[in-house]
Every structure is written in structure tokens, then in C-alpha cells.
DNA sequence: CTAAACTCCGTAGTCAGGTACGGAGTCAAG
DNA sequence: CTTGACTCCGTACCTGACTACGGAGTTTAG
């Protein structure tokens, strides 16, 4: 399959036709010239489309992917590495945030399971507590 | 401060006035009756507002927070715990996804650092690779 | 040669969680 | 009693990544 219609291209890359058009509008993939109104796509466009999906899977936004697509495999290795490192840092930060949330939730659930039935729900009660949200974390001391 | 204007309320909860109004539109906090056109807010509304912000900090969406706000501290402990557990599971899943991304990125960066300068950038090259995105993970063998 | 399927392209809608705007009314200080 | 700050409310706008719609043109199978 040397040359594809847009729906063949989309199917090959496992995206929707509208998504392909959207990427064209965003300038991520080229709009090939048309003979008689219908455009035909070549293999390099499919490669580019798959690049986009894989980069998304690594957490890159379409804007960042636009930058990555502008890089040259041979002359821009340092830049590519820098972008990848930055993304890695962002992901690690996000993981840390989510781990803090998970930790707080685990504490609340555990607290709720072990507190006497006559008392108000520690989860709801803690959320309604005045100011600082960390009364459920670490110690109950003055710290 | 028994009774507050909307801006005092917003300041006390560390949110914007427009955000308070937005929560009113969403039905998360009540719109108090007005005498002469200006509304006044009591302490329980501030508690509710802080509840919302803290629940957001734990990863709950405004819709979920609406559910939580409808629960009773005494009679709905089981429901509250179930919601918290479900959120915890979602967060753990998200963490796992992000860790997979981070792992892949770390591999790519390391690969890029150690590959000979004459070769194309392994990061860009891997992204452009046909089909499966996992050629950068685990081993380089036939698997 | 026709009918179905596909393509093109611009525009608009979706989700979440706000943020901004504008005009009219209200309140407090001087 | 005016000035300036604040409030009310509806509506529109924002980000990011799509997704849908509609009408006109094109291609293909029978």
C-alpha cells in the first residue's frame, strides 16, 4: 500500500479520520496536494502519525510533539534528550503528587474502618475540618 | 465574622469570587436569600467551600464532591469509604500508567546518552519506528 | 448510470474547571 | 450626595484533544 486515502491512513495508525484532519489543522502532519479533489497519503505520513501517538503515550502534548517532529535524528540529539528529560521530571512530579493523595486517602479509609461506629465518619469529618488539610497525615502532634 | 460578603467568603476559602459563583451554579454551595440585593454568607458555607477544596486536593472531581457533600457523617460512613476506596484505586492506576511512561522515558534517555554519536537519536528514532511502541523497553532480544 | 460510500472543509460542540466581561444595582466613606 | 468599591447575574471565553455535522464533490461497485 504505497498510497492511501485518509481513511486507510487513519485505520493504519489506529486513529479516527477526524483526528487525522485535526492533526493537519494543528500543523503536525502535511496536507498532501490533491489531484481532482481527493488527497492521497504516502508511508512517511503514516510514520509521522504513529510517532505522534507513541509520543502521546509517553506523556507529550501535541504542542511538544510538534517540537519533537521538528528535530533531526542526527543533529538534534541533545535537544531531544533535553525534552525527554524535562518530560520525565514533570511525570515524576505528578507521580509524587498522586502518591501524596493516595497516601492521604489510604489513611482516611483506614481511619474510617477502625473508628467506633458511634463517631462521625472520619473521612467526611476531616474534609469539613477548619483550615489545614493535613490533620489526617503523619502525626497528630504539634510537629 | 458571623456573616460575610462573597469576597470575604472567597478570601477566607482562598478561592476567587468567580469560583464561588461557579460552585453555586454547579449546585455545590447554596445561594443565600438576599435582603436588598446583596447576599450574605454564614460559616457553614465556608466549611462547605473548604470541604470542596480539600476534596479536590485528594483527587475528587466536582461531581464526585457533590456526591460526598450529600452524605451524612453518621449514617453514610460505608458509602463515604466506598467512594474514597474507588478514588484510591483510580489514583493507583494513574500512578501505574505514569510510572510506565517514566520508565520508558528513562530507558530512552539512557539509551540516547550511551549510543554512538554517529547514530540517529534513539529517542526520535524509536518514536518513528513501525508499529509497537515497546521496542525501547526490557531487552533488545527477540523476547 | 445510479446509488452507496467515501472525501473535503469549515464550523461547532464536548469535557472540566474555571476565568473574564459588562452593565446595573448597592453600600460605606467623606 | 457623590465617588469608588463591591455585588449580582448572564454570558462568553479559555485550555487540550478531540468528535460531530452538514453540504458539496468524487469514486467505485454493480
mmCIF file of C-alpha atoms (C1' of nucleotides) in Angstrom:
data_model
loop_
_atom_site.group_PDB
_atom_site.id
_atom_site.type_symbol
_atom_site.label_atom_id
_atom_site.label_comp_id
_atom_site.label_asym_id
_atom_site.label_seq_id
_atom_site.Cartn_x
_atom_site.Cartn_y
_atom_site.Cartn_z
ATOM 1 C CA UNK A 1 0.000 0.000 0.000
ATOM 2 C CA UNK A 2 2.098 2.853 -1.345
ATOM 3 C CA UNK A 3 -0.557 5.490 -1.383
ATOM 4 C CA UNK A 4 -3.559 5.678 0.942
ATOM 5 C CA UNK A 5 -6.807 7.544 1.281
ATOM 6 C CA UNK A 6 -7.363 9.333 4.550
ATOM 7 C CA UNK A 7 -9.475 6.543 5.992
ATOM 8 C CA UNK A 8 -6.861 3.932 5.125
ATOM 9 C CA UNK A 9 -4.230 6.101 6.731
ATOM 10 C CA UNK A 10 -6.344 6.585 9.831
ATOM 11 C CA UNK A 11 -7.051 2.877 10.150
ATOM 12 C CA UNK A 12 -3.373 2.027 9.751
ATOM 13 C CA UNK A 13 -2.467 4.416 12.557
ATOM 14 C CA UNK A 14 -5.454 3.391 14.665
ATOM 15 C CA UNK A 15 -6.925 6.868 14.878
ATOM 16 C CA UNK A 16 -10.097 8.414 13.531
ATOM 17 C CA UNK A 17 -10.326 10.266 10.247
ATOM 18 C CA UNK A 18 -11.345 13.392 12.122
ATOM 19 C CA UNK A 19 -8.243 13.059 14.259
ATOM 20 C CA UNK A 20 -6.046 12.989 11.167
ATOM 21 C CA UNK A 21 -7.709 16.165 9.945
ATOM 22 C CA UNK A 22 -7.284 17.689 13.362
ATOM 23 C CA UNK A 23 -3.543 16.985 13.270
ATOM 24 C CA UNK A 24 -3.404 18.571 9.843
ATOM 25 C CA UNK A 25 -5.067 21.692 11.176
ATOM 26 C CA UNK A 26 -2.577 21.714 14.047
ATOM 27 C CA UNK A 27 0.224 21.516 11.504
ATOM 28 C CA UNK A 28 1.528 18.177 12.803
ATOM 29 C CA UNK A 29 1.133 16.342 9.525
ATOM 30 C CA UNK A 30 1.193 17.704 5.998
ATOM 31 C CA UNK A 31 -1.842 18.067 3.779
ATOM 32 C CA UNK A 32 -0.777 16.413 0.506
ATOM 33 C CA UNK A 33 -1.575 18.074 -2.802
ATOM 34 C CA UNK A 34 -4.792 16.967 -4.419
ATOM 35 C CA UNK A 35 -5.447 15.640 -7.853
ATOM 36 C CA UNK A 36 -9.140 16.001 -8.593
ATOM 37 C CA UNK A 37 -10.121 16.827 -5.018
ATOM 38 C CA UNK A 38 -9.166 13.617 -3.206
ATOM 39 C CA UNK A 39 -5.872 13.605 -1.338
ATOM 40 C CA UNK A 40 -3.538 10.603 -1.170
ATOM 41 C CA UNK A 41 -1.138 9.844 1.636
ATOM 42 C CA UNK A 42 2.273 8.168 1.494
ATOM 43 C CA UNK A 43 4.066 5.998 4.032
ATOM 44 C CA UNK A 44 6.050 8.843 5.682
ATOM 45 C CA UNK A 45 2.793 10.405 6.816
ATOM 46 C CA UNK A 46 1.847 7.151 8.493
ATOM 47 C CA UNK A 47 5.213 7.080 10.243
ATOM 48 C CA UNK A 48 4.607 10.612 11.451
ATOM 49 C CA UNK A 49 1.142 9.745 12.653
ATOM 50 C CA UNK A 50 2.443 6.791 14.633
ATOM 51 C CA UNK A 51 5.193 8.979 16.033
ATOM 52 C CA UNK A 52 2.501 11.286 17.346
ATOM 53 C CA UNK A 53 0.534 8.502 19.018
ATOM 54 C CA UNK A 54 3.595 6.993 20.618
ATOM 55 C CA UNK A 55 4.808 10.319 21.889
ATOM 56 C CA UNK A 56 1.362 10.886 23.382
ATOM 57 C CA UNK A 57 1.724 7.565 25.127
ATOM 58 C CA UNK A 58 4.888 8.914 26.730
ATOM 59 C CA UNK A 59 3.006 11.917 28.046
ATOM 60 C CA UNK A 60 3.861 14.554 25.458
ATOM 61 C CA UNK A 61 1.292 17.149 24.469
ATOM 62 C CA UNK A 62 0.602 17.824 20.809
ATOM 63 C CA UNK A 63 2.491 21.079 21.062
ATOM 64 C CA UNK A 64 5.547 19.308 22.451
ATOM 65 C CA UNK A 65 5.174 16.650 19.788
ATOM 66 C CA UNK A 66 5.265 19.423 17.209
ATOM 67 C CA UNK A 67 8.657 20.403 18.615
ATOM 68 C CA UNK A 68 9.875 16.815 18.588
ATOM 69 C CA UNK A 69 8.776 16.391 14.988
ATOM 70 C CA UNK A 70 10.861 19.407 14.053
ATOM 71 C CA UNK A 71 14.039 17.786 15.331
ATOM 72 C CA UNK A 72 16.580 15.955 13.238
ATOM 73 C CA UNK A 73 17.608 12.463 14.323
ATOM 74 C CA UNK A 74 21.237 13.220 13.614
ATOM 75 C CA UNK A 75 21.798 16.843 14.547
ATOM 76 C CA UNK A 76 19.351 17.335 17.412
ATOM 77 C CA UNK A 77 20.092 14.505 19.792
ATOM 78 C CA UNK A 78 20.928 16.821 22.668
ATOM 79 C CA UNK A 79 17.692 18.756 22.236
ATOM 80 C CA UNK A 80 15.635 15.575 22.053
ATOM 81 C CA UNK A 81 17.243 14.278 25.211
ATOM 82 C CA UNK A 82 16.587 17.574 26.996
ATOM 83 C CA UNK A 83 12.920 17.492 26.061
ATOM 84 C CA UNK A 84 12.629 13.868 27.176
ATOM 85 C CA UNK A 85 14.347 14.633 30.479
ATOM 86 C CA UNK A 86 12.061 17.566 31.128
ATOM 87 C CA UNK A 87 9.007 15.431 30.477
ATOM 88 C CA UNK A 88 10.373 12.767 32.753
ATOM 89 C CA UNK A 89 10.739 15.327 35.522
ATOM 90 C CA UNK A 90 7.170 16.511 35.028
ATOM 91 C CA UNK A 91 5.880 12.959 35.178
ATOM 92 C CA UNK A 92 7.854 12.251 38.317
ATOM 93 C CA UNK A 93 6.400 15.340 39.955
ATOM 94 C CA UNK A 94 2.914 14.273 39.016
ATOM 95 C CA UNK A 95 3.571 10.810 40.419
ATOM 96 C CA UNK A 96 4.693 12.361 43.692
ATOM 97 C CA UNK A 97 1.508 14.423 43.880
ATOM 98 C CA UNK A 98 -0.662 11.406 43.204
ATOM 99 C CA UNK A 99 1.239 9.360 45.771
ATOM 100 C CA UNK A 100 0.572 12.018 48.377
ATOM 101 C CA UNK A 101 -3.130 11.888 47.528
ATOM 102 C CA UNK A 102 -3.148 8.101 47.647
ATOM 103 C CA UNK A 103 -1.382 8.161 50.990
ATOM 104 C CA UNK A 104 -3.912 10.593 52.451
ATOM 105 C CA UNK A 105 -6.813 8.558 51.093
ATOM 106 C CA UNK A 106 -5.401 5.320 52.488
ATOM 107 C CA UNK A 107 -5.044 6.925 55.896
ATOM 108 C CA UNK A 108 -8.604 8.199 55.777
ATOM 109 C CA UNK A 109 -10.033 4.860 54.711
ATOM 110 C CA UNK A 110 -8.073 3.032 57.404
ATOM 111 C CA UNK A 111 -9.130 5.573 59.998
ATOM 112 C CA UNK A 112 -12.754 5.207 58.950
ATOM 113 C CA UNK A 113 -12.544 1.425 59.199
ATOM 114 C CA UNK A 114 -11.170 1.453 62.714
ATOM 115 C CA UNK A 115 -13.050 4.278 64.356
ATOM 116 C CA UNK A 116 -16.052 3.459 66.598
ATOM 117 C CA UNK A 117 -19.407 3.302 64.842
ATOM 118 C CA UNK A 118 -20.893 5.952 67.087
ATOM 119 C CA UNK A 119 -18.486 8.591 65.821
ATOM 120 C CA UNK A 120 -18.939 10.683 62.684
ATOM 121 C CA UNK A 121 -17.231 9.433 59.523
ATOM 122 C CA UNK A 122 -13.565 10.444 59.744
ATOM 123 C CA UNK A 123 -13.406 10.958 56.003
ATOM 124 C CA UNK A 124 -16.278 13.402 55.769
ATOM 125 C CA UNK A 125 -15.375 14.922 59.109
ATOM 126 C CA UNK A 126 -11.776 15.578 58.115
ATOM 127 C CA UNK A 127 -12.801 17.177 54.849
ATOM 128 C CA UNK A 128 -15.085 19.537 56.759
ATOM 129 C CA UNK A 129 -12.359 20.416 59.266
ATOM 130 C CA UNK A 130 -11.238 24.073 59.641
ATOM 131 C CA UNK A 131 -8.233 25.089 57.568
ATOM 132 C CA UNK A 132 -5.231 22.800 57.134
ATOM 133 C CA UNK A 133 -5.977 19.629 55.249
ATOM 134 C CA UNK A 134 -3.182 17.575 56.749
ATOM 135 C CA UNK A 135 -4.739 16.559 60.034
ATOM 136 C CA UNK A 136 -5.023 13.079 58.580
ATOM 137 C CA UNK A 137 -1.367 12.794 57.680
ATOM 138 C CA UNK A 138 1.734 11.953 59.678
ATOM 139 C CA UNK A 139 1.321 12.535 63.388
ATOM 140 C CA UNK A 140 -1.323 14.234 65.447
ATOM 141 C CA UNK A 141 1.331 16.014 67.477
ATOM 142 C CA UNK A 142 2.412 19.632 67.203
ATOM 143 C CA UNK A 143 5.182 18.626 64.741
ATOM 144 C CA UNK B 1 -17.096 37.218 61.395
ATOM 145 C CA UNK B 2 -20.556 35.688 61.529
ATOM 146 C CA UNK B 3 -21.809 36.862 58.195
ATOM 147 C CA UNK B 4 -19.655 37.517 55.129
ATOM 148 C CA UNK B 5 -19.944 39.084 51.732
ATOM 149 C CA UNK B 6 -18.968 36.916 48.791
ATOM 150 C CA UNK B 7 -15.495 38.403 48.553
ATOM 151 C CA UNK B 8 -14.841 37.831 52.262
ATOM 152 C CA UNK B 9 -16.053 34.272 51.861
ATOM 153 C CA UNK B 10 -13.844 33.747 48.837
ATOM 154 C CA UNK B 11 -10.798 35.169 50.582
ATOM 155 C CA UNK B 12 -11.379 33.008 53.642
ATOM 156 C CA UNK B 13 -11.516 29.889 51.483
ATOM 157 C CA UNK B 14 -8.659 31.042 49.275
ATOM 158 C CA UNK B 15 -10.625 30.914 46.065
ATOM 159 C CA UNK B 16 -11.800 33.573 43.627
ATOM 160 C CA UNK B 17 -15.194 35.222 43.786
ATOM 161 C CA UNK B 18 -15.958 33.841 40.333
ATOM 162 C CA UNK B 19 -15.125 30.377 41.581
ATOM 163 C CA UNK B 20 -17.640 30.730 44.406
ATOM 164 C CA UNK B 21 -20.275 31.730 41.886
ATOM 165 C CA UNK B 22 -19.277 28.830 39.682
ATOM 166 C CA UNK B 23 -19.787 26.398 42.565
ATOM 167 C CA UNK B 24 -23.182 27.955 43.172
ATOM 168 C CA UNK B 25 -24.120 27.370 39.562
ATOM 169 C CA UNK B 26 -22.918 23.798 39.901
ATOM 170 C CA UNK B 27 -25.154 23.416 42.949
ATOM 171 C CA UNK B 28 -22.259 22.678 45.312
ATOM 172 C CA UNK B 29 -22.964 25.558 47.650
ATOM 173 C CA UNK B 30 -26.235 27.294 48.366
ATOM 174 C CA UNK B 31 -27.166 30.757 47.174
ATOM 175 C CA UNK B 32 -28.372 32.515 50.340
ATOM 176 C CA UNK B 33 -31.519 34.632 50.240
ATOM 177 C CA UNK B 34 -30.951 38.305 49.577
ATOM 178 C CA UNK B 35 -32.071 41.319 51.502
ATOM 179 C CA UNK B 36 -31.867 44.311 49.203
ATOM 180 C CA UNK B 37 -29.875 42.553 46.513
ATOM 181 C CA UNK B 38 -26.631 41.748 48.368
ATOM 182 C CA UNK B 39 -26.247 38.208 49.670
ATOM 183 C CA UNK B 40 -24.568 37.325 52.979
ATOM 184 C CA UNK B 41 -22.825 34.075 53.754
ATOM 185 C CA UNK B 42 -22.600 32.215 57.061
ATOM 186 C CA UNK B 43 -19.869 29.985 58.472
ATOM 187 C CA UNK B 44 -21.328 26.675 57.224
ATOM 188 C CA UNK B 45 -20.885 27.841 53.645
ATOM 189 C CA UNK B 46 -17.219 28.482 54.347
ATOM 190 C CA UNK B 47 -16.892 24.975 55.790
ATOM 191 C CA UNK B 48 -18.503 23.595 52.655
ATOM 192 C CA UNK B 49 -16.194 25.609 50.435
ATOM 193 C CA UNK B 50 -13.140 24.333 52.256
ATOM 194 C CA UNK B 51 -14.506 20.816 52.026
ATOM 195 C CA UNK B 52 -14.630 21.236 48.279
ATOM 196 C CA UNK B 53 -11.053 22.474 48.005
ATOM 197 C CA UNK B 54 -9.700 19.728 50.231
ATOM 198 C CA UNK B 55 -11.598 17.045 48.369
ATOM 199 C CA UNK B 56 -10.166 18.415 45.133
ATOM 200 C CA UNK B 57 -6.737 18.072 46.682
ATOM 201 C CA UNK B 58 -7.482 14.380 47.176
ATOM 202 C CA UNK B 59 -8.307 13.995 43.504
ATOM 203 C CA UNK B 60 -12.096 14.184 43.542
ATOM 204 C CA UNK B 61 -13.940 15.858 40.687
ATOM 205 C CA UNK B 62 -16.604 18.442 41.428
ATOM 206 C CA UNK B 63 -19.270 15.920 40.527
ATOM 207 C CA UNK B 64 -17.893 13.411 42.997
ATOM 208 C CA UNK B 65 -17.598 16.151 45.578
ATOM 209 C CA UNK B 66 -21.277 16.860 45.050
ATOM 210 C CA UNK B 67 -21.941 13.240 45.999
ATOM 211 C CA UNK B 68 -19.693 13.469 49.052
ATOM 212 C CA UNK B 69 -21.429 16.640 50.191
ATOM 213 C CA UNK B 70 -24.732 14.797 50.062
ATOM 214 C CA UNK B 71 -23.535 12.210 52.583
ATOM 215 C CA UNK B 72 -24.213 12.244 56.290
ATOM 216 C CA UNK B 73 -21.273 11.901 58.656
ATOM 217 C CA UNK B 74 -23.203 9.491 60.845
ATOM 218 C CA UNK B 75 -25.329 7.397 58.543
ATOM 219 C CA UNK B 76 -23.226 7.235 55.359
ATOM 220 C CA UNK B 77 -19.840 6.075 56.570
ATOM 221 C CA UNK B 78 -19.885 2.964 54.406
ATOM 222 C CA UNK B 79 -20.735 4.981 51.294
ATOM 223 C CA UNK B 80 -18.032 7.539 52.033
ATOM 224 C CA UNK B 81 -15.485 4.802 52.486
ATOM 225 C CA UNK B 82 -16.532 3.154 49.225
ATOM 226 C CA UNK B 83 -16.131 6.399 47.316
ATOM 227 C CA UNK B 84 -12.737 7.018 48.889
ATOM 228 C CA UNK B 85 -11.604 3.499 48.070
ATOM 229 C CA UNK B 86 -12.712 3.835 44.477
ATOM 230 C CA UNK B 87 -10.821 7.093 44.116
ATOM 231 C CA UNK B 88 -7.780 5.490 45.670
ATOM 232 C CA UNK B 89 -7.931 2.727 43.087
ATOM 233 C CA UNK B 90 -8.194 5.241 40.255
ATOM 234 C CA UNK B 91 -5.224 7.168 41.567
ATOM 235 C CA UNK B 92 -3.179 3.997 41.899
ATOM 236 C CA UNK B 93 -3.998 3.087 38.314
ATOM 237 C CA UNK B 94 -2.950 6.502 37.129
ATOM 238 C CA UNK B 95 0.293 6.226 39.080
ATOM 239 C CA UNK B 96 0.999 2.900 37.398
ATOM 240 C CA UNK B 97 0.437 4.450 33.967
ATOM 241 C CA UNK B 98 2.727 7.348 34.747
ATOM 242 C CA UNK B 99 5.373 5.021 36.112
ATOM 243 C CA UNK B 100 5.300 3.065 32.865
ATOM 244 C CA UNK B 101 5.789 6.305 30.942
ATOM 245 C CA UNK B 102 8.594 7.395 33.243
ATOM 246 C CA UNK B 103 10.266 4.020 32.861
ATOM 247 C CA UNK B 104 10.099 4.212 29.078
ATOM 248 C CA UNK B 105 11.424 7.756 29.070
ATOM 249 C CA UNK B 106 14.298 6.858 31.375
ATOM 250 C CA UNK B 107 15.246 3.996 29.096
ATOM 251 C CA UNK B 108 15.168 6.252 26.072
ATOM 252 C CA UNK B 109 17.249 8.956 27.693
ATOM 253 C CA UNK B 110 19.805 6.427 28.920
ATOM 254 C CA UNK B 111 19.922 4.797 25.510
ATOM 255 C CA UNK B 112 20.432 8.176 23.869
ATOM 256 C CA UNK B 113 23.270 9.028 26.242
ATOM 257 C CA UNK B 114 25.170 5.832 25.564
ATOM 258 C CA UNK B 115 24.683 5.298 21.869
ATOM 259 C CA UNK B 116 27.476 6.311 19.460
ATOM 260 C CA UNK B 117 27.304 9.889 18.187
ATOM 261 C CA UNK B 118 27.242 8.768 14.570
ATOM 262 C CA UNK B 119 23.903 7.012 15.028
ATOM 263 C CA UNK B 120 20.492 8.659 14.810
ATOM 264 C CA UNK B 121 18.912 9.773 18.087
ATOM 265 C CA UNK B 122 17.386 6.674 19.712
ATOM 266 C CA UNK B 123 14.554 8.741 21.149
ATOM 267 C CA UNK B 124 13.384 10.208 17.867
ATOM 268 C CA UNK B 125 14.219 7.025 16.026
ATOM 269 C CA UNK B 126 12.190 4.852 18.384
ATOM 270 C CA UNK B 127 9.200 7.127 18.154
ATOM 271 C CA UNK B 128 9.315 6.892 14.372
ATOM 272 C CA UNK B 129 9.613 3.086 14.475
ATOM 273 C CA UNK B 130 6.943 0.948 12.737
ATOM 274 C CA UNK B 131 4.113 -0.237 14.971
ATOM 275 C CA UNK B 132 4.770 -1.473 18.518
ATOM 276 C CA UNK B 133 5.981 1.220 20.859
ATOM 277 C CA UNK B 134 7.765 -1.113 23.237
ATOM 278 C CA UNK B 135 10.993 -1.655 21.369
ATOM 279 C CA UNK B 136 12.621 0.619 23.941
ATOM 280 C CA UNK B 137 11.556 -1.445 26.917
ATOM 281 C CA UNK B 138 13.024 -4.530 28.551
ATOM 282 C CA UNK B 139 15.526 -6.311 26.317
ATOM 283 C CA UNK B 140 16.598 -5.889 22.737
ATOM 284 C CA UNK B 141 16.285 -9.603 22.181
ATOM 285 C CA UNK B 142 13.506 -11.441 20.415
ATOM 286 C CA UNK B 143 11.534 -11.563 23.656
ATOM 287 C "C1'" DC C 1 -25.803 5.239 -14.877
ATOM 288 C "C1'" DT C 2 -27.030 5.267 -10.424
ATOM 289 C "C1'" DA C 3 -26.628 4.632 -5.554
ATOM 290 C "C1'" DA C 4 -23.664 3.940 -1.784
ATOM 291 C "C1'" DA C 5 -19.570 5.008 0.269
ATOM 292 C "C1'" DC C 6 -16.082 7.976 0.790
ATOM 293 C "C1'" DT C 7 -13.756 12.689 0.850
ATOM 294 C "C1'" DC C 8 -13.312 17.646 1.637
ATOM 295 C "C1'" DC C 9 -13.628 21.566 4.564
ATOM 296 C "C1'" DG C 10 -15.366 24.870 7.726
ATOM 297 C "C1'" DT C 11 -17.630 25.340 11.770
ATOM 298 C "C1'" DA C 12 -19.419 23.971 16.124
ATOM 299 C "C1'" DG C 13 -19.891 21.061 20.168
ATOM 300 C "C1'" DT C 14 -17.755 18.186 24.108
ATOM 301 C "C1'" DC C 15 -15.483 17.733 28.808
ATOM 302 C "C1'" DA C 16 -13.587 20.043 33.369
ATOM 303 C "C1'" DG C 17 -12.844 23.665 35.962
ATOM 304 C "C1'" DG C 18 -12.598 27.664 35.973
ATOM 305 C "C1'" DT C 19 -11.827 32.977 34.438
ATOM 306 C "C1'" DA C 20 -13.380 37.294 32.347
ATOM 307 C "C1'" DC C 21 -16.683 40.880 30.934
ATOM 308 C "C1'" DG C 22 -20.205 44.204 31.159
ATOM 309 C "C1'" DG C 23 -23.995 46.732 32.760
ATOM 310 C "C1'" DA C 24 -26.900 47.672 36.511
ATOM 311 C "C1'" DG C 25 -27.675 47.934 41.371
ATOM 312 C "C1'" DT C 26 -25.915 48.692 46.326
ATOM 313 C "C1'" DC C 27 -23.134 50.074 50.164
ATOM 314 C "C1'" DA C 28 -19.738 52.903 53.008
ATOM 315 C "C1'" DA C 29 -16.882 56.987 53.494
ATOM 316 C "C1'" DG C 30 -16.287 61.677 53.234
ATOM 317 C "C1'" DC D 1 -24.883 63.063 47.699
ATOM 318 C "C1'" DT D 2 -21.232 61.715 45.061
ATOM 319 C "C1'" DT D 3 -17.384 58.683 44.320
ATOM 320 C "C1'" DG D 4 -15.423 54.356 44.374
ATOM 321 C "C1'" DA D 5 -15.556 49.717 45.723
ATOM 322 C "C1'" DC D 6 -18.197 45.926 45.770
ATOM 323 C "C1'" DT D 7 -22.107 42.771 44.210
ATOM 324 C "C1'" DC D 8 -25.297 40.480 41.023
ATOM 325 C "C1'" DC D 9 -26.132 37.820 37.015
ATOM 326 C "C1'" DG D 10 -25.939 36.117 32.449
ATOM 327 C "C1'" DT D 11 -22.982 35.105 29.018
ATOM 328 C "C1'" DA D 12 -18.776 34.335 26.773
ATOM 329 C "C1'" DC D 13 -14.092 32.812 26.741
ATOM 330 C "C1'" DC D 14 -10.028 29.647 27.979
ATOM 331 C "C1'" DT D 15 -7.053 25.062 27.542
ATOM 332 C "C1'" DG D 16 -6.340 20.364 25.164
ATOM 333 C "C1'" DA D 17 -7.587 16.897 22.362
ATOM 334 C "C1'" DC D 18 -10.748 15.554 20.073
ATOM 335 C "C1'" DT D 19 -15.555 14.499 17.863
ATOM 336 C "C1'" DA D 20 -19.644 15.664 15.217
ATOM 337 C "C1'" DC D 21 -22.276 17.900 11.474
ATOM 338 C "C1'" DG D 22 -23.594 19.246 7.023
ATOM 339 C "C1'" DG D 23 -23.462 20.060 2.277
ATOM 340 C "C1'" DA D 24 -20.985 19.501 -1.866
ATOM 341 C "C1'" DG D 25 -17.929 16.872 -4.744
ATOM 342 C "C1'" DT D 26 -15.734 12.158 -6.095
ATOM 343 C "C1'" DT D 27 -15.034 7.417 -6.627
ATOM 344 C "C1'" DT D 28 -16.495 2.696 -7.061
ATOM 345 C "C1'" DA D 29 -19.429 -1.447 -7.462
ATOM 346 C "C1'" DG D 30 -22.956 -3.439 -9.900
#
